[in-house]
N, CA and C atoms as an extended XYZ file, in Angstrom:
477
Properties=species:S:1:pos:R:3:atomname:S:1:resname:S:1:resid:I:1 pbc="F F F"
N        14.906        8.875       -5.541 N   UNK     1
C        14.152        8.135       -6.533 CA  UNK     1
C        12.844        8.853       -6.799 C   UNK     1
N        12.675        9.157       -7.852 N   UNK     2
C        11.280        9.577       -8.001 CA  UNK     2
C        11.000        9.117       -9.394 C   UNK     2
N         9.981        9.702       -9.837 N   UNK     3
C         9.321        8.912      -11.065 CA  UNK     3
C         7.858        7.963      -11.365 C   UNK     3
N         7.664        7.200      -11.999 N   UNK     4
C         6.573        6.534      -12.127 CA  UNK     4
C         6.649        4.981      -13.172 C   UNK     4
N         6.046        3.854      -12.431 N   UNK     5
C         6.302        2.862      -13.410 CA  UNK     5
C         5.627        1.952      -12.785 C   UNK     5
N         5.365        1.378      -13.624 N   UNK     6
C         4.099        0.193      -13.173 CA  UNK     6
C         5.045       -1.081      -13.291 C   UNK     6
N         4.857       -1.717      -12.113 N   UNK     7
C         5.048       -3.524      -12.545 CA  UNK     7
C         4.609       -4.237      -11.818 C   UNK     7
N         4.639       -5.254      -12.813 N   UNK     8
C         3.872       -6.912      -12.786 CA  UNK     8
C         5.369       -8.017      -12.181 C   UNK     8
N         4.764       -8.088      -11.000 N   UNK     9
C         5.421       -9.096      -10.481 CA  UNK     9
C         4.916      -10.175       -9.862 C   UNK     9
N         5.868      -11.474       -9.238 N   UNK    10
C         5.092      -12.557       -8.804 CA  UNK    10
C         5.371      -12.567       -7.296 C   UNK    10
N         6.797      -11.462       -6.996 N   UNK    11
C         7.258      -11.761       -5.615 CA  UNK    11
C         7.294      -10.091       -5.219 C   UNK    11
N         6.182       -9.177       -4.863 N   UNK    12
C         6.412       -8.152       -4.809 CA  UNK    12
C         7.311       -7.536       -3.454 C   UNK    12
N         7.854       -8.359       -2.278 N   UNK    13
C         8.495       -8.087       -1.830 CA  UNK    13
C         9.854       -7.669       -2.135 C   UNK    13
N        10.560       -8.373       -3.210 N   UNK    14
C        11.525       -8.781       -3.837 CA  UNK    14
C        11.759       -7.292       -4.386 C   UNK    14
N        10.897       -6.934       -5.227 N   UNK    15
C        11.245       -5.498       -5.770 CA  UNK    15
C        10.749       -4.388       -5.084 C   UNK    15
N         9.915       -4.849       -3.682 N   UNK    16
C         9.469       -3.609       -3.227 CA  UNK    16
C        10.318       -2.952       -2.039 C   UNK    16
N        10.969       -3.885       -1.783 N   UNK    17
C        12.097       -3.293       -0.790 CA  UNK    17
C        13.068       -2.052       -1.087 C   UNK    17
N        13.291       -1.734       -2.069 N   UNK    18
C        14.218       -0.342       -2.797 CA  UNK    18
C        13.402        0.173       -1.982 C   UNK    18
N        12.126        0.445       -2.480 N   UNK    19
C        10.948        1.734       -2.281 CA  UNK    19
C        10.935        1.818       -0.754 C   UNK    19
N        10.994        0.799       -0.130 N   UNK    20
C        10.267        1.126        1.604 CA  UNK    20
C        10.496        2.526        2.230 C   UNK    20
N        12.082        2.950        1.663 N   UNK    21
C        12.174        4.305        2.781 CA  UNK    21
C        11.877        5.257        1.468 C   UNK    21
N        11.604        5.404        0.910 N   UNK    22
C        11.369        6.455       -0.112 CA  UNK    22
C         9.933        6.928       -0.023 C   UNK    22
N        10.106        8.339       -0.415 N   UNK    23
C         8.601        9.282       -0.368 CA  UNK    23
C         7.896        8.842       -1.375 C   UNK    23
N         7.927        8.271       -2.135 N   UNK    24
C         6.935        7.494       -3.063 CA  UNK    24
C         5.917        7.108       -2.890 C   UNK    24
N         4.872        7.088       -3.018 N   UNK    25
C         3.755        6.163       -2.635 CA  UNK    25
C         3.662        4.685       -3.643 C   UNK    25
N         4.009        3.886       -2.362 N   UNK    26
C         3.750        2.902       -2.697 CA  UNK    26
C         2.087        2.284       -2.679 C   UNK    26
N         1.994        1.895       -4.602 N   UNK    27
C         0.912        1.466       -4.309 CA  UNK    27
C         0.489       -0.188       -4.673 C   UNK    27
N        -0.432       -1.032       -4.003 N   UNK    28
C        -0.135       -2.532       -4.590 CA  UNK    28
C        -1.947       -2.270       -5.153 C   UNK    28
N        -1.641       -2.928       -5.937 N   UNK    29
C        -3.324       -2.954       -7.070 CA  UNK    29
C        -3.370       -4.752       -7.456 C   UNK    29
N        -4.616       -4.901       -7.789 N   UNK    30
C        -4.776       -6.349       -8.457 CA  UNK    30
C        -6.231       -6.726       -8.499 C   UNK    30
N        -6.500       -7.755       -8.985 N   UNK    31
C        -8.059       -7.667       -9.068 CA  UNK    31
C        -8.260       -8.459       -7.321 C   UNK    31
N        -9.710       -8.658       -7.036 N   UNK    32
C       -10.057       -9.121       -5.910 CA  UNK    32
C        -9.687      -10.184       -5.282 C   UNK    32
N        -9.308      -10.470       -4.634 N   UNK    33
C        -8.412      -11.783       -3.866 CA  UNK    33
C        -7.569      -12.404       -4.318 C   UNK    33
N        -6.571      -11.264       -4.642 N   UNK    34
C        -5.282      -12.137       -5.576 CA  UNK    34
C        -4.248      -11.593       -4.069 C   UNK    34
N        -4.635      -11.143       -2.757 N   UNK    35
C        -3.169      -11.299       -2.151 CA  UNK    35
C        -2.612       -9.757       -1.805 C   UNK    35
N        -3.669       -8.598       -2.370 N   UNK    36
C        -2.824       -7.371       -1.704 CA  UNK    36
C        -3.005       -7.504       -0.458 C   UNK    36
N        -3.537       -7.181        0.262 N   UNK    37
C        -3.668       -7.736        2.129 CA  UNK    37
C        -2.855       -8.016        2.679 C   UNK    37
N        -2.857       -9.454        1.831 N   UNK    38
C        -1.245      -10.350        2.497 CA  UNK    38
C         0.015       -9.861        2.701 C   UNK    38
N         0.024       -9.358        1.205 N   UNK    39
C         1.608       -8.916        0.733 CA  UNK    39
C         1.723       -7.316        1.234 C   UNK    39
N         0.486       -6.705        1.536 N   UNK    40
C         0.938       -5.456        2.261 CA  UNK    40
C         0.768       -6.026        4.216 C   UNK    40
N         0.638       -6.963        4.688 N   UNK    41
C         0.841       -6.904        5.872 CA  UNK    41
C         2.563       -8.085        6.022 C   UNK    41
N         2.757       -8.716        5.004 N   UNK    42
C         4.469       -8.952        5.311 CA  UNK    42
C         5.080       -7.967        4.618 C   UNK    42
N         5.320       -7.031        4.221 N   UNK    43
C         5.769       -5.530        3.877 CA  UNK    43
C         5.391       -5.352        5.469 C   UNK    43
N         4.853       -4.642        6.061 N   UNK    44
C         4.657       -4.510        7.530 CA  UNK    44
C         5.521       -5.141        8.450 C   UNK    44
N         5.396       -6.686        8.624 N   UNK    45
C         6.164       -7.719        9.360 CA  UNK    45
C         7.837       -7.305        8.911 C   UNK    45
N         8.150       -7.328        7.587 N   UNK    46
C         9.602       -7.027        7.409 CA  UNK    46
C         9.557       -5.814        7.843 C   UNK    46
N         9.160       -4.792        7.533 N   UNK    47
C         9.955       -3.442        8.271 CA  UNK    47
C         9.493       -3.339        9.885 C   UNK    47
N         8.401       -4.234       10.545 N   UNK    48
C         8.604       -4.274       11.919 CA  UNK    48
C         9.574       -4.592       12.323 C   UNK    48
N        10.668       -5.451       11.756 N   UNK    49
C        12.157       -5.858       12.126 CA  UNK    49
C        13.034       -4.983       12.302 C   UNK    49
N        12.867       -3.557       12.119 N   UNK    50
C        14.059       -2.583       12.198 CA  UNK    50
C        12.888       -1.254       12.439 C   UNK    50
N        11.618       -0.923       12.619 N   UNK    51
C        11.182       -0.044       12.913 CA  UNK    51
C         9.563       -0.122       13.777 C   UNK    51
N         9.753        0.432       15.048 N   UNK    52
C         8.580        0.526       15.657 CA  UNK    52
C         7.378        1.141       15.530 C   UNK    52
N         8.073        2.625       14.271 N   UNK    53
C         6.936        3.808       14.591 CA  UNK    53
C         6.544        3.175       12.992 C   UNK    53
N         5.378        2.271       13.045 N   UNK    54
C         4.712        2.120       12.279 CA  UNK    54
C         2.891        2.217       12.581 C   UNK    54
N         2.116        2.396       11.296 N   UNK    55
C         0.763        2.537       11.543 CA  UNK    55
C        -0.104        1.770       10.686 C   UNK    55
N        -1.091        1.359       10.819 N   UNK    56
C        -1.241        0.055       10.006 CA  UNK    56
C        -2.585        0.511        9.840 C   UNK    56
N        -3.861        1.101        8.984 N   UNK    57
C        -5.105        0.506        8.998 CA  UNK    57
C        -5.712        0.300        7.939 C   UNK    57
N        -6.629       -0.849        8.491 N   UNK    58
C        -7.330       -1.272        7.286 CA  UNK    58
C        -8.688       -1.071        7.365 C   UNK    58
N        -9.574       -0.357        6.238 N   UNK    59
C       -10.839        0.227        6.105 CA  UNK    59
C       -11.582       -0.851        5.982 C   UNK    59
N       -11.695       -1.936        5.583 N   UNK    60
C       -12.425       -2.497        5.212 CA  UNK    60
C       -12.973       -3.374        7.259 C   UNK    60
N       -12.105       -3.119        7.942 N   UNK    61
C       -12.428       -3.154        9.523 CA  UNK    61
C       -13.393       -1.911       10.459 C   UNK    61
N       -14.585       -1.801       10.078 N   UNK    62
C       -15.024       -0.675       10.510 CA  UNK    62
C       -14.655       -0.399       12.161 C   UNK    62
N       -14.739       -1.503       12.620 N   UNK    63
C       -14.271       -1.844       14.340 CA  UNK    63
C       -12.934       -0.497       14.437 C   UNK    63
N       -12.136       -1.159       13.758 N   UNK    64
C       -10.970        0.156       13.459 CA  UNK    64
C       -10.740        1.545       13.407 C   UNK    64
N       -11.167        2.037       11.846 N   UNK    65
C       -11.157        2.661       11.382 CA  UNK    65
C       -12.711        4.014       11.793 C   UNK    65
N       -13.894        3.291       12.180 N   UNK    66
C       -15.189        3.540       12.316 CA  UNK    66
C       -14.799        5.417       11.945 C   UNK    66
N       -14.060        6.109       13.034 N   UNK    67
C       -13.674        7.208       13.418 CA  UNK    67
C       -13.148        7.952       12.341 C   UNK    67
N       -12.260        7.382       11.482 N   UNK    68
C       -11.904        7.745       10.433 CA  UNK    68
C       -12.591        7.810        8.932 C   UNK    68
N       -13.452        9.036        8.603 N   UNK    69
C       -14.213        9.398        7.799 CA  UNK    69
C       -13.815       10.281        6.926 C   UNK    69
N       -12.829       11.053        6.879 N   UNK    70
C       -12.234       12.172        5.980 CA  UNK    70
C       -10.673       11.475        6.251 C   UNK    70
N       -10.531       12.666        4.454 N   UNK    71
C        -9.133       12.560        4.664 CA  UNK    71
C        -8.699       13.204        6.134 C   UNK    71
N        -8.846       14.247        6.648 N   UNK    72
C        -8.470       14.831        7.285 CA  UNK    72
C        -8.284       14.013        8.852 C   UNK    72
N        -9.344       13.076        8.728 N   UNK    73
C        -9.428       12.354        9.981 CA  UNK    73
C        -8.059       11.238       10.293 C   UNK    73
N        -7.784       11.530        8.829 N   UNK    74
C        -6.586        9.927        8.907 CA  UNK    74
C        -4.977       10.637        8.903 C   UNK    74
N        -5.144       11.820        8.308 N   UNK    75
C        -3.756       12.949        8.636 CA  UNK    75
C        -3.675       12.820       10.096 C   UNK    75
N        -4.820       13.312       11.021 N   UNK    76
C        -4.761       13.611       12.031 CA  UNK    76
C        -4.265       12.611       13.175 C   UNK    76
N        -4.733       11.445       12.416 N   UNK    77
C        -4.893        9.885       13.279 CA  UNK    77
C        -3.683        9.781       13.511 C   UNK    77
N        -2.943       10.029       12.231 N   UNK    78
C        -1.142        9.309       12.117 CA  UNK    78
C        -0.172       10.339       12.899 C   UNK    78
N        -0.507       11.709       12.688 N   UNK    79
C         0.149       12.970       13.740 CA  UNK    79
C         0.103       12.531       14.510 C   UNK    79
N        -0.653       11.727       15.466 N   UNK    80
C        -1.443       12.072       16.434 CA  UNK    80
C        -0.863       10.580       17.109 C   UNK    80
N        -0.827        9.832       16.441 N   UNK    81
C         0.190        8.384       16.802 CA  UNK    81
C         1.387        7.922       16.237 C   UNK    81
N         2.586        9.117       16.059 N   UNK    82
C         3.461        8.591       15.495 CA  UNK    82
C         4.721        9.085       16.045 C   UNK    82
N         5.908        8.913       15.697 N   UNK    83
C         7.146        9.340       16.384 CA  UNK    83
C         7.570       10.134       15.077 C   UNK    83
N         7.541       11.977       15.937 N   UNK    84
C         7.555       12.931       14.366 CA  UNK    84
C         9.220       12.769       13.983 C   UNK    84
N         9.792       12.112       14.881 N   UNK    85
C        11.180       12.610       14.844 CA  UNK    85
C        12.194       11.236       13.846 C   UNK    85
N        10.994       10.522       13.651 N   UNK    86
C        11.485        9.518       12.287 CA  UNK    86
C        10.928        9.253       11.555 C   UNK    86
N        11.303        8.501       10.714 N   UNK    87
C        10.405        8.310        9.355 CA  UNK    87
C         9.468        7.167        9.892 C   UNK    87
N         8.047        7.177        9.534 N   UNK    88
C         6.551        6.511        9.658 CA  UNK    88
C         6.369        5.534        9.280 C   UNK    88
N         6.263        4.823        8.760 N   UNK    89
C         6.020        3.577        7.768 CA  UNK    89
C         4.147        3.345        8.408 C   UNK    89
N         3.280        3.996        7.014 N   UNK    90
C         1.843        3.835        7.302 CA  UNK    90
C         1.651        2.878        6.224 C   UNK    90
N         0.874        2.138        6.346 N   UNK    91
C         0.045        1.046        5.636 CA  UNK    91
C        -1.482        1.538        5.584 C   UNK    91
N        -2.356        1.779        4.408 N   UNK    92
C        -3.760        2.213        4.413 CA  UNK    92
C        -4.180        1.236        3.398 C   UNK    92
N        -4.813       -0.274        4.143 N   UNK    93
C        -5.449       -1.248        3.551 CA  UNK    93
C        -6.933       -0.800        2.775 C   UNK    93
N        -7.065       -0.798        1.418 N   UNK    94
C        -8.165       -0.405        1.296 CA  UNK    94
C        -8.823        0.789        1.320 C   UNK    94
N        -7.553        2.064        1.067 N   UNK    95
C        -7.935        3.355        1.255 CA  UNK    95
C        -9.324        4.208        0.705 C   UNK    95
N        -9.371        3.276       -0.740 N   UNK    96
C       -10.373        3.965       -1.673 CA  UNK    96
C       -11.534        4.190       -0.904 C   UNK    96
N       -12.235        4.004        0.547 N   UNK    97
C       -13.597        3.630        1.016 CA  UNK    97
C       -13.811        5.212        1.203 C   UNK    97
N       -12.698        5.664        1.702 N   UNK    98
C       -12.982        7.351        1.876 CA  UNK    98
C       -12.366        8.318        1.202 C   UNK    98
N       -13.810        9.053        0.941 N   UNK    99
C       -13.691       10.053        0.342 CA  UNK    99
C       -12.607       11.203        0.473 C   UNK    99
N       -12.034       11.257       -1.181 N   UNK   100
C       -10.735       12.486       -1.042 CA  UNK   100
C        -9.432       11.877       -0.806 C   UNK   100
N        -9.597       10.244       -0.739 N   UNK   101
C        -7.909        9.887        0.238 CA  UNK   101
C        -6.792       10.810       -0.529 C   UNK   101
N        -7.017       10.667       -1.816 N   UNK   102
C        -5.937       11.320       -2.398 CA  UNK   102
C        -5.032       12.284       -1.741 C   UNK   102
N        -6.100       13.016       -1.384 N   UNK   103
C        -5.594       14.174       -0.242 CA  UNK   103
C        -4.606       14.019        0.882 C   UNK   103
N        -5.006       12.937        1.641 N   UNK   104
C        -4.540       12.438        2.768 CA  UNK   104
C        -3.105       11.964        2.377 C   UNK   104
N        -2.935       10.944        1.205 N   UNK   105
C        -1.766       10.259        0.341 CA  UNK   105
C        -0.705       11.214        0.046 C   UNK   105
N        -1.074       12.578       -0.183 N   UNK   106
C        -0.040       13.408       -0.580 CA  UNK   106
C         0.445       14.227        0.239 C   UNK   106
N        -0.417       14.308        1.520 N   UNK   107
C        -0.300       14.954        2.938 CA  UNK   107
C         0.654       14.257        3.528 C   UNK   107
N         0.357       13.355        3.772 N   UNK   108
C         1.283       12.043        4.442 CA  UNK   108
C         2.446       11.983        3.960 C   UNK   108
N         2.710       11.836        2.392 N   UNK   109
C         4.213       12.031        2.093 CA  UNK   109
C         5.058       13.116        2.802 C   UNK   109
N         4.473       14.063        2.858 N   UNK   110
C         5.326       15.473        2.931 CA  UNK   110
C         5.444       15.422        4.773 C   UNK   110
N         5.025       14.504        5.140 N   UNK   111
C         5.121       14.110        6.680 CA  UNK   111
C         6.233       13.423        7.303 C   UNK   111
N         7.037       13.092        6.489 N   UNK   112
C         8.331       12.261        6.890 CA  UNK   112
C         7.415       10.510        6.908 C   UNK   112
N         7.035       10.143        5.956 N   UNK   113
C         5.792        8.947        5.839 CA  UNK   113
C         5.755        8.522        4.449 C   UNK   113
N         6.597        6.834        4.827 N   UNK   114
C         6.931        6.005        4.041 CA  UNK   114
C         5.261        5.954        3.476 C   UNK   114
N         4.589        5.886        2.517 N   UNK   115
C         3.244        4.984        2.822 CA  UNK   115
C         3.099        4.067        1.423 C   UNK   115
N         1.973        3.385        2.159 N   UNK   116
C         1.911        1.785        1.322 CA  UNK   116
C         0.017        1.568        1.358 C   UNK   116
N        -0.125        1.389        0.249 N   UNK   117
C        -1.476        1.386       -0.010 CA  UNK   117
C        -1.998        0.603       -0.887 C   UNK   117
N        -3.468        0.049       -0.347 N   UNK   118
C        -3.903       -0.936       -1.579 CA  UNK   118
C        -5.272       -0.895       -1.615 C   UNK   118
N        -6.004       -1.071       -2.443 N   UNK   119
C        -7.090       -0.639       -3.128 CA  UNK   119
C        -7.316       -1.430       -4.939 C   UNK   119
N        -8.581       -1.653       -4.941 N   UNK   120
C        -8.939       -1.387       -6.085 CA  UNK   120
C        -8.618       -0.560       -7.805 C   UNK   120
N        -7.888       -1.549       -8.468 N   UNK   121
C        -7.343       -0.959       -9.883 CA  UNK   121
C        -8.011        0.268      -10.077 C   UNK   121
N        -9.634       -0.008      -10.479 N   UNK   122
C       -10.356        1.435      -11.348 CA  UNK   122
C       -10.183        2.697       -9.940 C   UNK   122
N        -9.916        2.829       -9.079 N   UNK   123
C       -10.098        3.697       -7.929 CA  UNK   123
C        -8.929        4.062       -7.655 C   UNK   123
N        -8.022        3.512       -7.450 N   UNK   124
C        -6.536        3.712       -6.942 CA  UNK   124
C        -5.885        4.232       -8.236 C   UNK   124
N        -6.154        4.000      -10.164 N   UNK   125
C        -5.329        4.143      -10.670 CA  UNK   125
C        -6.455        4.944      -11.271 C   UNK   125
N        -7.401        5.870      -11.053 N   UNK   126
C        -8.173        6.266      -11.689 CA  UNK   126
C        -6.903        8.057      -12.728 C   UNK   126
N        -7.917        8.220      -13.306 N   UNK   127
C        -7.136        9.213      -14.140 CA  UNK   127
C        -6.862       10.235      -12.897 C   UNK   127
N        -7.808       10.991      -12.756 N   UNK   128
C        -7.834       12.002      -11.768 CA  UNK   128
C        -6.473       11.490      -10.668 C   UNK   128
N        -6.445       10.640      -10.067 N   UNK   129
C        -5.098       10.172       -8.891 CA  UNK   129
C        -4.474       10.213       -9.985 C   UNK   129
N        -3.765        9.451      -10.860 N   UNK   130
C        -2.360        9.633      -11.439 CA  UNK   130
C        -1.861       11.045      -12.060 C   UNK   130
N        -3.087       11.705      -12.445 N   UNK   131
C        -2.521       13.098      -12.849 CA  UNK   131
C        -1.971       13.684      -11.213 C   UNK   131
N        -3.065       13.909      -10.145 N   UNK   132
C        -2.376       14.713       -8.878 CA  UNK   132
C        -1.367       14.377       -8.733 C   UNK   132
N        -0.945       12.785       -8.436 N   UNK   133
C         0.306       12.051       -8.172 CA  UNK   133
C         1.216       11.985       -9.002 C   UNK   133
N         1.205       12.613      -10.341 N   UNK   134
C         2.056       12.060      -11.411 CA  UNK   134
C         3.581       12.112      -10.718 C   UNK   134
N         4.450       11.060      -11.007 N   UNK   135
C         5.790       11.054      -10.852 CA  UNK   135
C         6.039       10.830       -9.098 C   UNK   135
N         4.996       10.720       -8.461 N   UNK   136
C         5.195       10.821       -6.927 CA  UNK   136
C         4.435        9.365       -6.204 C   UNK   136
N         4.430        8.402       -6.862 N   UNK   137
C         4.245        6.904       -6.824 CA  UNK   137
C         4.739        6.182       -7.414 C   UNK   137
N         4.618        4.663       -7.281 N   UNK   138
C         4.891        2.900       -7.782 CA  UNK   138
C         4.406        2.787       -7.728 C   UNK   138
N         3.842        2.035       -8.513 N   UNK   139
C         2.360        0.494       -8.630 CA  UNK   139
C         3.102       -0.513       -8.481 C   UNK   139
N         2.787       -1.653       -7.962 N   UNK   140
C         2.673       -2.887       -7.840 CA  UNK   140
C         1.623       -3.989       -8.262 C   UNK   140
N         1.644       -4.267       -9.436 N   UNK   141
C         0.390       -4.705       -9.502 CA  UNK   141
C         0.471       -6.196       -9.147 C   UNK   141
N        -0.668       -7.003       -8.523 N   UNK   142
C        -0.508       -8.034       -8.261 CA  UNK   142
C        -1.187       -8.755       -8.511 C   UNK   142
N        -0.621      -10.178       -9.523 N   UNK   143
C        -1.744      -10.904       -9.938 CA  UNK   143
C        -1.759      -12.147       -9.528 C   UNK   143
N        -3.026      -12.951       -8.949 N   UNK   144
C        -2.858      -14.471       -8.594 CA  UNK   144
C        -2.543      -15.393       -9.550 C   UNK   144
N        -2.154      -16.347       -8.610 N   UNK   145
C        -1.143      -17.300       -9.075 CA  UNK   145
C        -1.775      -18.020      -10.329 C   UNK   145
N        -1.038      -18.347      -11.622 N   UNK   146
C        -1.627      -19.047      -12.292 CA  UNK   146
C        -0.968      -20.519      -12.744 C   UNK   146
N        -1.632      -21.275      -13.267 N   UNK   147
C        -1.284      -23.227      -12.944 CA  UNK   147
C         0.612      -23.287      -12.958 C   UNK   147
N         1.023      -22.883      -13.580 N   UNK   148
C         2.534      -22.725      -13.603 CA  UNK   148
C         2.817      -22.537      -12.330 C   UNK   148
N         2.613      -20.914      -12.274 N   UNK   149
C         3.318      -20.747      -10.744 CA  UNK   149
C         2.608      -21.587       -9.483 C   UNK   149
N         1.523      -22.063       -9.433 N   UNK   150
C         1.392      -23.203       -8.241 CA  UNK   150
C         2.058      -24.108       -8.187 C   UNK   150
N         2.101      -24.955       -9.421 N   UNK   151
C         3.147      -26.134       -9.763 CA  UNK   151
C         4.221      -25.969       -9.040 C   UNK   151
N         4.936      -24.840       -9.484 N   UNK   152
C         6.147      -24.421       -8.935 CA  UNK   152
C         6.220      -24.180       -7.476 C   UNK   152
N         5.450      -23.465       -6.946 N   UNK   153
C         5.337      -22.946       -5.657 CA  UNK   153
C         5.318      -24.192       -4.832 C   UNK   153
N         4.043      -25.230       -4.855 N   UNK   154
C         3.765      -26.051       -4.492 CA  UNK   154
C         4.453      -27.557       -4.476 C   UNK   154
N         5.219      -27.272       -5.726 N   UNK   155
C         5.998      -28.137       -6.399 CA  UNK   155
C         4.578      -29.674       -6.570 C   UNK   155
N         4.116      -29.359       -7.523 N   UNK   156
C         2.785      -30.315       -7.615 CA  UNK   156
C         3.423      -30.389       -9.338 C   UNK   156
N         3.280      -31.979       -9.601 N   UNK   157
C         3.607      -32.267      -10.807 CA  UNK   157
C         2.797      -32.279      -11.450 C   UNK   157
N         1.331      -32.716      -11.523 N   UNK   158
C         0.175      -32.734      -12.264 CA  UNK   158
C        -1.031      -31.551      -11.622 C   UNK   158
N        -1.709      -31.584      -12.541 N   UNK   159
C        -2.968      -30.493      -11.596 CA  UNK   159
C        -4.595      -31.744      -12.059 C   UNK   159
């Protein structure tokens, strides 16, 4: 699978499962507290069900990440904690904080490394990333729920 295409969904698990083992970069976008977090840590929880060598971090945890300041620092991190002899499944919550990730994003593919990333629309989909990346990602974009879909979700008859 390769290629490029943006979509708007309400259940991004639903369509993001094709992608999990593919070199693609998966990416989830949306405006501020609509739910990438969430929906990239059950993406996590489901493929913890069939794979151990996973890596999970999120920038916006300096406690975490503190160490990790370059791209180069986060190539090194995942070498450095992973099982080379299968495919990776990395999660980078919030990548945009450091400088160059791009770098790191396209490093990582060529690593035997599912990866899954979320960030900020203007940063994550900026011109400069989609030209490097052209054809070598998904978007996911994700938008919060609006009065319909709560109704539904919630099954609430009036608001």
């Amino acid at each position: 699978m390769s290629g490029t295409c943006k979509i708007t969904i309400v259940n991004p698990q639903k369509y993001s499962c094709p992608f999990y083992d593919s070199d693609l970069i998966k990416i989830i976008t949306g405006v501020r507290r609509c739910g990438k977090s969430i929906i990239l840590e059950q993406i996590n929880t489901e493929i913890s069900k069939k794979s151990t060598n996973i890596i999970y971090l999120d920038f916006e945890d300096r406690a975490v990440t503190s160490n990790l300041t370059s791209w180069q620092d986060i190539v090194d991190y995942i070498d450095n904690n992973r099982d080379t002899n299968e495919l990776c499944y990395v999660f980078l919550d919030e990548i945009q904080t450091i400088d160059n990730w791009s770098i790191a994003c396209k490093t990582l593919r060529k690593h035997n490394c599912s990866l899954f990333i979320t960030g900020s629309n203007s940063k994550l989909l900026s011109r400069e990333f989609t030209k490097e990346l052209s054809g070598r990602y998904v978007v996911f974009h994700i938008r919060p729920f609006g009065t319909t879909s709560r109704k539904r979700t919630y099954k609430i008859d009036k608001f």
